[in-house]
PDB file of C-alpha atoms in Angstrom:
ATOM      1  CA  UNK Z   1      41.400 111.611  45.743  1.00  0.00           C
ATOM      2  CA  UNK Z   2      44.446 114.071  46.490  1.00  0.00           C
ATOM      3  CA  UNK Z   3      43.493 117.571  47.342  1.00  0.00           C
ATOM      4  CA  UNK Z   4      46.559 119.557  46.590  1.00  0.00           C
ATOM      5  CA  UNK Z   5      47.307 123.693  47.290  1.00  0.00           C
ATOM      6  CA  UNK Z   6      49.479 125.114  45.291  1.00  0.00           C
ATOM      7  CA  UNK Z   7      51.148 128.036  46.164  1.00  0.00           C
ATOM      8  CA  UNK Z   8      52.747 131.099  44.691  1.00  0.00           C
ATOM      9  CA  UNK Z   9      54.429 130.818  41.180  1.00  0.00           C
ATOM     10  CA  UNK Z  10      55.563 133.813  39.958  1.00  0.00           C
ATOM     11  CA  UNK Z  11      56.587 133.103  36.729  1.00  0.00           C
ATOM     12  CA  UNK Z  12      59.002 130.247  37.792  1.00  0.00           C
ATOM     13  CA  UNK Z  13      57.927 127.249  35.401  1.00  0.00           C
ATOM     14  CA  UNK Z  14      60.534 125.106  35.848  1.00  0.00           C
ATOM     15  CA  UNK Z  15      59.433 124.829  39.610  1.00  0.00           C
ATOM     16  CA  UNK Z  16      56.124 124.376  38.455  1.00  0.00           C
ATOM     17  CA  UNK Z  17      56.855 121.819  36.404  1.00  0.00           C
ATOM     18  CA  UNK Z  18      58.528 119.542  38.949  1.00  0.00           C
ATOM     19  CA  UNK Z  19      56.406 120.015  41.713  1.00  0.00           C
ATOM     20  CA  UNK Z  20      53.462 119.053  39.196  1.00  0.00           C
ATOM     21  CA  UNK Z  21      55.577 115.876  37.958  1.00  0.00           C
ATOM     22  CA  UNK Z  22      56.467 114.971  41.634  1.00  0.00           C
ATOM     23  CA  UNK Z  23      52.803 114.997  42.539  1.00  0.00           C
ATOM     24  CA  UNK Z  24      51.704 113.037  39.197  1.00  0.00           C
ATOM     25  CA  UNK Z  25      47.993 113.650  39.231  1.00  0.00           C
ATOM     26  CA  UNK Z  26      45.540 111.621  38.301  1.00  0.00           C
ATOM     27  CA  UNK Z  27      41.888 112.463  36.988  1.00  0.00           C
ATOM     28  CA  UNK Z  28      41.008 111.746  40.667  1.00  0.00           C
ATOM     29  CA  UNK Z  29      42.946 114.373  42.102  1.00  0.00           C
ATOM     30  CA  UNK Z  30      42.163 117.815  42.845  1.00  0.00           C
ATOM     31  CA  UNK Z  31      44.797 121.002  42.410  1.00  0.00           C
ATOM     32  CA  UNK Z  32      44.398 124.597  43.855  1.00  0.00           C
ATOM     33  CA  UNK Z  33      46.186 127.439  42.945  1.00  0.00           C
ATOM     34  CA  UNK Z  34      46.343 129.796  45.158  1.00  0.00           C
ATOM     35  CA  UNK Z  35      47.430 132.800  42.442  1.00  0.00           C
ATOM     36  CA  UNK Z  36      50.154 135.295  41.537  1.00  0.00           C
ATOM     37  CA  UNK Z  37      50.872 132.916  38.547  1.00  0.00           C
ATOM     38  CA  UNK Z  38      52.883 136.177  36.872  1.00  0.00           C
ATOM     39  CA  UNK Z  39      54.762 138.991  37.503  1.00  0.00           C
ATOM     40  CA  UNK Z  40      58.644 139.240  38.543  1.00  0.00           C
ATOM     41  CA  UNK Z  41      59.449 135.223  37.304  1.00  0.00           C
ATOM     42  CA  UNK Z  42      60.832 135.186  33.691  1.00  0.00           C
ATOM     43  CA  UNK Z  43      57.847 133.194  32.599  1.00  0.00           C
ATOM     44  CA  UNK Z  44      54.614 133.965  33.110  1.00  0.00           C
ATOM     45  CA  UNK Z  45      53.258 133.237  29.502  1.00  0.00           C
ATOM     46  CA  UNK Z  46      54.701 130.020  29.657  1.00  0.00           C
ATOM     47  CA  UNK Z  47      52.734 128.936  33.491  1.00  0.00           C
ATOM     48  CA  UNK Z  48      49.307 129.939  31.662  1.00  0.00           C
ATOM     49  CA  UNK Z  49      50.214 127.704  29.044  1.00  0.00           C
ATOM     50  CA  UNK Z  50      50.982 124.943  30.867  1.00  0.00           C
ATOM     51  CA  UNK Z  51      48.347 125.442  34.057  1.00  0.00           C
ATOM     52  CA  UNK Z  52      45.509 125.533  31.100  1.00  0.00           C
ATOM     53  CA  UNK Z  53      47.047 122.313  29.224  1.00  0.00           C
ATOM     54  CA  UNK Z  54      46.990 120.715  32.988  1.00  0.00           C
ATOM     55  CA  UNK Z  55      43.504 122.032  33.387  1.00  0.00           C
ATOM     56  CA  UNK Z  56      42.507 119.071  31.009  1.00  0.00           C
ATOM     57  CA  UNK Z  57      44.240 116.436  32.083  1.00  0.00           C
ATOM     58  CA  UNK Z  58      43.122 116.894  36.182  1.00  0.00           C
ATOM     59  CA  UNK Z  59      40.771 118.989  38.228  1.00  0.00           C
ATOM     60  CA  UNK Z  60      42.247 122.492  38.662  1.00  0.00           C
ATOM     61  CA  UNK Z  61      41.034 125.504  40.655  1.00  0.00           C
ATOM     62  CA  UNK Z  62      42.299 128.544  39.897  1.00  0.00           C
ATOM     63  CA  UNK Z  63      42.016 131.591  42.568  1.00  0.00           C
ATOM     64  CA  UNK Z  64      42.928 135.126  41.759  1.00  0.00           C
ATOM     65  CA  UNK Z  65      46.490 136.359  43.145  1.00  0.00           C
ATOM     66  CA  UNK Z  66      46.521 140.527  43.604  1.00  0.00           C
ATOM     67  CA  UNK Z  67      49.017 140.396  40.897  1.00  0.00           C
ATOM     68  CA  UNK Z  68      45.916 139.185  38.415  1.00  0.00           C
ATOM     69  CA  UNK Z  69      43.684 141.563  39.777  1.00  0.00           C
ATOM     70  CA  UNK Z  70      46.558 143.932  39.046  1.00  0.00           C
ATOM     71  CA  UNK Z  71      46.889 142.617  35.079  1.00  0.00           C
ATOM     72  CA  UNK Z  72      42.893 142.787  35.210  1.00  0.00           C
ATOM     73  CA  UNK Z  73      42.827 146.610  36.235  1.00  0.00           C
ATOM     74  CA  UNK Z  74      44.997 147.770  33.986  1.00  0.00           C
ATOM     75  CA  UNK Z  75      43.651 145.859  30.808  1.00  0.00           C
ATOM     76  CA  UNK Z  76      39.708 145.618  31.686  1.00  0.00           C
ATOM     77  CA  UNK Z  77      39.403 149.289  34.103  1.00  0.00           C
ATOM     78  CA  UNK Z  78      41.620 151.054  32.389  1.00  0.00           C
ATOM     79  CA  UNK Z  79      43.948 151.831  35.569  1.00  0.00           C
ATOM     80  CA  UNK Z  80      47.078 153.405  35.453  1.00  0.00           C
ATOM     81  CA  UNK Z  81      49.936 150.694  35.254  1.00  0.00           C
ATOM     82  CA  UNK Z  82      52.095 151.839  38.398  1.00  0.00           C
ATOM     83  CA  UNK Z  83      50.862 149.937  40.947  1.00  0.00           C
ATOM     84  CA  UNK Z  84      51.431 147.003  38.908  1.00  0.00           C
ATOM     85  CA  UNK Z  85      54.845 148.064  37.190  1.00  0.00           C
ATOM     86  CA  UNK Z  86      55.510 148.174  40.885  1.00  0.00           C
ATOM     87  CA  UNK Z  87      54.769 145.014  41.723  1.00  0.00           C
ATOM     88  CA  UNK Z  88      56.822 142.796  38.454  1.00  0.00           C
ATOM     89  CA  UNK Z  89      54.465 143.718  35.836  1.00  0.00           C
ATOM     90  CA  UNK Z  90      56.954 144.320  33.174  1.00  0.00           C
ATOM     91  CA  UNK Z  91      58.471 140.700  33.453  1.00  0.00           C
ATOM     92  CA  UNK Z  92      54.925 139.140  32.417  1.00  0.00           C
ATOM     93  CA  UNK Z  93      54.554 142.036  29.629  1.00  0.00           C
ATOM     94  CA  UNK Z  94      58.067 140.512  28.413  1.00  0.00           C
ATOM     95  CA  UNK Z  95      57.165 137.134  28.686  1.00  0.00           C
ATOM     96  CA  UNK Z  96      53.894 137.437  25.839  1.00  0.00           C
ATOM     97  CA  UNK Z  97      56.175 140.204  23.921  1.00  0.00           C
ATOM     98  CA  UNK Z  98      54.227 142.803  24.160  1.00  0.00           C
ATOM     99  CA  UNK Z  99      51.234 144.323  26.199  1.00  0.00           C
ATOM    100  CA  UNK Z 100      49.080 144.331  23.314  1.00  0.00           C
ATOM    101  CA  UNK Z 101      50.357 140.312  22.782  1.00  0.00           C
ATOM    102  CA  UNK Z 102      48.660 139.793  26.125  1.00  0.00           C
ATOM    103  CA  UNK Z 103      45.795 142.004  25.816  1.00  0.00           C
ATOM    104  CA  UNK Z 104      45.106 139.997  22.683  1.00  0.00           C
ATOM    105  CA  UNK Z 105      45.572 136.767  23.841  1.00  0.00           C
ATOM    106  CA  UNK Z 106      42.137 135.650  24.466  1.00  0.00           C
ATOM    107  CA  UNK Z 107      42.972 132.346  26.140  1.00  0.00           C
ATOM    108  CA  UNK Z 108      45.022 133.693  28.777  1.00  0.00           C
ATOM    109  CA  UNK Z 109      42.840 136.782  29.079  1.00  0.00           C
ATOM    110  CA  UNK Z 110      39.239 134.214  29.774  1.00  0.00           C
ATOM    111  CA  UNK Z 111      42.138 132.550  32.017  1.00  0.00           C
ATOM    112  CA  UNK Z 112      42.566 135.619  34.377  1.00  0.00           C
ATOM    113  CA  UNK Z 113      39.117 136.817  34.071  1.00  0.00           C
ATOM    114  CA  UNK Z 114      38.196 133.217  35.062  1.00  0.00           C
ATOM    115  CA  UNK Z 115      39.798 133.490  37.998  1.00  0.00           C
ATOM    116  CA  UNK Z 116      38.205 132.609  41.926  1.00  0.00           C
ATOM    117  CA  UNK Z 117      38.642 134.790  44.653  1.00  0.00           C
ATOM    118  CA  UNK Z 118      38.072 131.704  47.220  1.00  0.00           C
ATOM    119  CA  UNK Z 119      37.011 128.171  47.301  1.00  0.00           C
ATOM    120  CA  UNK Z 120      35.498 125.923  50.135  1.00  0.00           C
ATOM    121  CA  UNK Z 121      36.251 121.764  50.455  1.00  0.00           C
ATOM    122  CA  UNK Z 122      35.597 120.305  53.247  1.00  0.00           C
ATOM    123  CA  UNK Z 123      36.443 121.872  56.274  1.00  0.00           C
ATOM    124  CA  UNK Z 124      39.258 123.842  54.127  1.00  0.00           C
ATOM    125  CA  UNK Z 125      38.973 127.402  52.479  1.00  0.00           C
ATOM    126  CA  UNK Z 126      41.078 128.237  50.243  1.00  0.00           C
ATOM    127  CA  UNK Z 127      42.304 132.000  48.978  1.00  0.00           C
ATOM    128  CA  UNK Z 128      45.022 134.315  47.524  1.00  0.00           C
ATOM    129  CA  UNK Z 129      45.743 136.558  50.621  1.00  0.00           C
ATOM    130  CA  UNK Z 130      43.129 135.848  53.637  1.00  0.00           C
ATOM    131  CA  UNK Z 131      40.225 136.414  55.450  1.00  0.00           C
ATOM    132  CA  UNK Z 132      39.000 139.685  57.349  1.00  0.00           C
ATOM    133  CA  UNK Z 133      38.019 137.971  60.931  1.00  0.00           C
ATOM    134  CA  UNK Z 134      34.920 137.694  62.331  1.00  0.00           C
ATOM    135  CA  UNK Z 135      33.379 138.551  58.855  1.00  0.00           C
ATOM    136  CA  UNK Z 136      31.575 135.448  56.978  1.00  0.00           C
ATOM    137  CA  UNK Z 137      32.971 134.236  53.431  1.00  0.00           C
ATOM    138  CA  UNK Z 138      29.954 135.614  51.346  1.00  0.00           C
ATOM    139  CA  UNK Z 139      30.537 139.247  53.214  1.00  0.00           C
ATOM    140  CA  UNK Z 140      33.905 139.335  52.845  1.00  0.00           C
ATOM    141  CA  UNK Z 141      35.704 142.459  50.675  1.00  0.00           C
ATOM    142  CA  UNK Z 142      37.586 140.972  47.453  1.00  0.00           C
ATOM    143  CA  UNK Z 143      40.054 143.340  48.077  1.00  0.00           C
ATOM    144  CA  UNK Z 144      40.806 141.698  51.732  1.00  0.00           C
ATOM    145  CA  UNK Z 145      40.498 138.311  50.441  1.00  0.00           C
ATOM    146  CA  UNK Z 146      43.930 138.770  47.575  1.00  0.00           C
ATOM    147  CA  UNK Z 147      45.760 141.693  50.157  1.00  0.00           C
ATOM    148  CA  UNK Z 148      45.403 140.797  53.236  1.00  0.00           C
ATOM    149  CA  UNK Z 149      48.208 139.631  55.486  1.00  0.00           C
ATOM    150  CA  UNK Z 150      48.589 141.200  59.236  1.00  0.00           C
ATOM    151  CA  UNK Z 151      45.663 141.545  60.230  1.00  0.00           C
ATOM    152  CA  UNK Z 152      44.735 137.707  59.420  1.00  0.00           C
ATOM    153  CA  UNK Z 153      48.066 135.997  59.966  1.00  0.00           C
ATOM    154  CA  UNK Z 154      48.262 137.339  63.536  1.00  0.00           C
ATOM    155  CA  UNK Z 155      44.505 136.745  64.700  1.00  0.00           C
ATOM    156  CA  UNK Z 156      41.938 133.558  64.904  1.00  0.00           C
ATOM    157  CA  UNK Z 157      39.217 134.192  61.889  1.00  0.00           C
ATOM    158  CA  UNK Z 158      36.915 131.949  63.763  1.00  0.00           C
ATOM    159  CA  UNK Z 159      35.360 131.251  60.235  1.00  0.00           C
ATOM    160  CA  UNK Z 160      35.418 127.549  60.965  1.00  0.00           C
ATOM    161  CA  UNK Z 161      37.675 126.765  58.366  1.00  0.00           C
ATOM    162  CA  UNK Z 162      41.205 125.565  58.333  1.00  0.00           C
ATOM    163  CA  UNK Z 163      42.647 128.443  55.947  1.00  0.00           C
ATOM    164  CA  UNK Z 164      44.978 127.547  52.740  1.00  0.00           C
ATOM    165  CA  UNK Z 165      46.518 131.168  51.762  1.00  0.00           C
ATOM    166  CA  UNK Z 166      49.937 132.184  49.869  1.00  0.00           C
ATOM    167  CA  UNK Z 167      50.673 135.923  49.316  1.00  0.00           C
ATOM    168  CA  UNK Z 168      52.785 135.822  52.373  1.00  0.00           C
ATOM    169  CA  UNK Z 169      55.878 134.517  51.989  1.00  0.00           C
ATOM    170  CA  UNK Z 170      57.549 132.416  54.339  1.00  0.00           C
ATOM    171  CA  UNK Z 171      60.579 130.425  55.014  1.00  0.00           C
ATOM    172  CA  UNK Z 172      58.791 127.261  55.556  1.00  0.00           C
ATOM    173  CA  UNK Z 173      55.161 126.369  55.365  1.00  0.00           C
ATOM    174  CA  UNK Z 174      53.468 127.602  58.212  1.00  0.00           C
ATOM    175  CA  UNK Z 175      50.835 126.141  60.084  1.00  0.00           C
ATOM    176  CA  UNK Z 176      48.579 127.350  62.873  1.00  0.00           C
ATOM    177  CA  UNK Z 177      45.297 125.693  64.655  1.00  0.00           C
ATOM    178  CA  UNK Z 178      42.913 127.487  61.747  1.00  0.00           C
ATOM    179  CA  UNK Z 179      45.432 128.529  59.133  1.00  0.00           C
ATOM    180  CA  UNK Z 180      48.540 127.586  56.845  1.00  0.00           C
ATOM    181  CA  UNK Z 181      50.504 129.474  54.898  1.00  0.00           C
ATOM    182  CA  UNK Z 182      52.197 127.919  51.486  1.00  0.00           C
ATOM    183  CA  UNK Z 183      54.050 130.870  50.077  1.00  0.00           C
ATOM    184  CA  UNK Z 184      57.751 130.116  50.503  1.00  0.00           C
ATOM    185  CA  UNK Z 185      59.446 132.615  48.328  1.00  0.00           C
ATOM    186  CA  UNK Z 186      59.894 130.900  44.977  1.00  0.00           C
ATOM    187  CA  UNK Z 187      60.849 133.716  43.305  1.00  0.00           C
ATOM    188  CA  UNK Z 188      62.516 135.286  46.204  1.00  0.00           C
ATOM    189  CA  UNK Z 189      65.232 132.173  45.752  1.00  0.00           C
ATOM    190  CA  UNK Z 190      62.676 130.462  48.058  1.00  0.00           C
ATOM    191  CA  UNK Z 191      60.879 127.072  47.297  1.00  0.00           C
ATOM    192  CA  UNK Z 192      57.553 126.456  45.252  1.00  0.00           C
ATOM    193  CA  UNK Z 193      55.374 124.548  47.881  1.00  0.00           C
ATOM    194  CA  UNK Z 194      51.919 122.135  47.309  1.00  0.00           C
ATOM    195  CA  UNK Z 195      50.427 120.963  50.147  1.00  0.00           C
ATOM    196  CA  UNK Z 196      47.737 117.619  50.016  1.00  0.00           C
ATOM    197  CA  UNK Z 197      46.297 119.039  52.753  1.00  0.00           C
ATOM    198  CA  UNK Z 198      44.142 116.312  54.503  1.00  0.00           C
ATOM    199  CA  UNK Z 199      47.442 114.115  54.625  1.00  0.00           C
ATOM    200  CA  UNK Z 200      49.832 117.166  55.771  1.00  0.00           C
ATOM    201  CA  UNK Z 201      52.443 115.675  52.732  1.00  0.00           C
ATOM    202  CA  UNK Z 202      54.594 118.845  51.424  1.00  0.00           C
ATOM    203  CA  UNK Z 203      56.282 118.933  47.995  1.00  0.00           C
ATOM    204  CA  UNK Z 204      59.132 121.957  47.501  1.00  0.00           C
ATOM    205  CA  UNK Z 205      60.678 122.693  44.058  1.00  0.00           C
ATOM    206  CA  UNK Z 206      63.451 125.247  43.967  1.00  0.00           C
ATOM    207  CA  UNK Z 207      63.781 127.644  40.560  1.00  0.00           C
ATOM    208  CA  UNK Z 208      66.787 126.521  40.554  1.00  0.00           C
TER     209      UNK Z 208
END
């Protein structure tokens, strides 16, 4: 079996859709993605689609970016849109049409609500942003776990996990003794990056 991370989509299919055809799952293999499927990329609509047809066909995880938890405020709590206009919401609005398109669009909608803010295998944990150190997994804030960057990425966690995180984009993938970071800027002009993450094998897919 393959245990894959996925990073950071934004939007960008087309990258999507070659790193997925370069790793050619099988029923075997597990896939985590690590969020931000929308916002900023051109087609955010379209990743749903094809991350939920991919859903059947292999074992997919799905973890909440803070750009879902951004669709999911607005839509479910009734927050004011800023922070997320901020933040690329407008491209994903475009992508379904309208907001009421995606509001209505009860697939995608279960899809984001469905979402996991982290998810243990092995000695591996996997999640959107990060963990607060020194706090356990069940104790941590869900805010920390899809925001965090800093005050993680410089310090040991000492969770006794190997961290998988995006959020943080970097130039390459970057690995440290209890943490690596697959968030290379796809949508920045950067790459799309999966990990298999027992074997240390990297796949990259420009937009381009």
């Amino acid at each position: 079996m393959g245990l894959w991370a996925i990073g950071d989509i934004h939007g960008c299919l087309r990258a999507l859709e070659r790193v997925i055809e370069r790793i050619s799952p099988s029923e075997h293999d597990k896939l985590i993605f690590l969020g931000d499927y929308i916002d900023r990329g051109p087609d955010a609509k379209g990743v749903v689609d094809f991350l939920l047809l991919l859903s059947k066909m292999t074992q997919c995880v799905f973890l909440r970016g803070n750009h879902e938890q951004m669709l999911l405020d607005v839509i479910d709590n009734n927050d004011d849109i800023f922070l997320w206009n901020l933040n690329g919401a407008q491209a994903t609005i475009r992508s379904y049409g309208n907001l009421i398109q995606l509001e209505t669009n009860e697939e995608h909608m279960s899809f984001y609500r469905n979402t996991k803010y982290y998810h243990i295998e092995g000695k591996y944990l996997f999640v959107h942003g990060g963990v607060r150190p020194n706090v356990p997994i069940e104790k941590q804030e869900p805010r920390d776990l899809i925001w965090i960057r800093e005050e993680f990425i410089l310090k040991r966690h000492n969770l006794g996990f190997v961290v998988v995180f995006g959020h943080t984009p970097f130039e390459e993938v970057y690995f440290d003794e209890d943490k690596i970071g697959i968030d290379t800027g796809c949508v920045y002009g950067g790459k799309l990056t999966a990990i298999e993450v027992n074997q240390k094998v990297v796949i990259q897919e420009s937009t381009m």
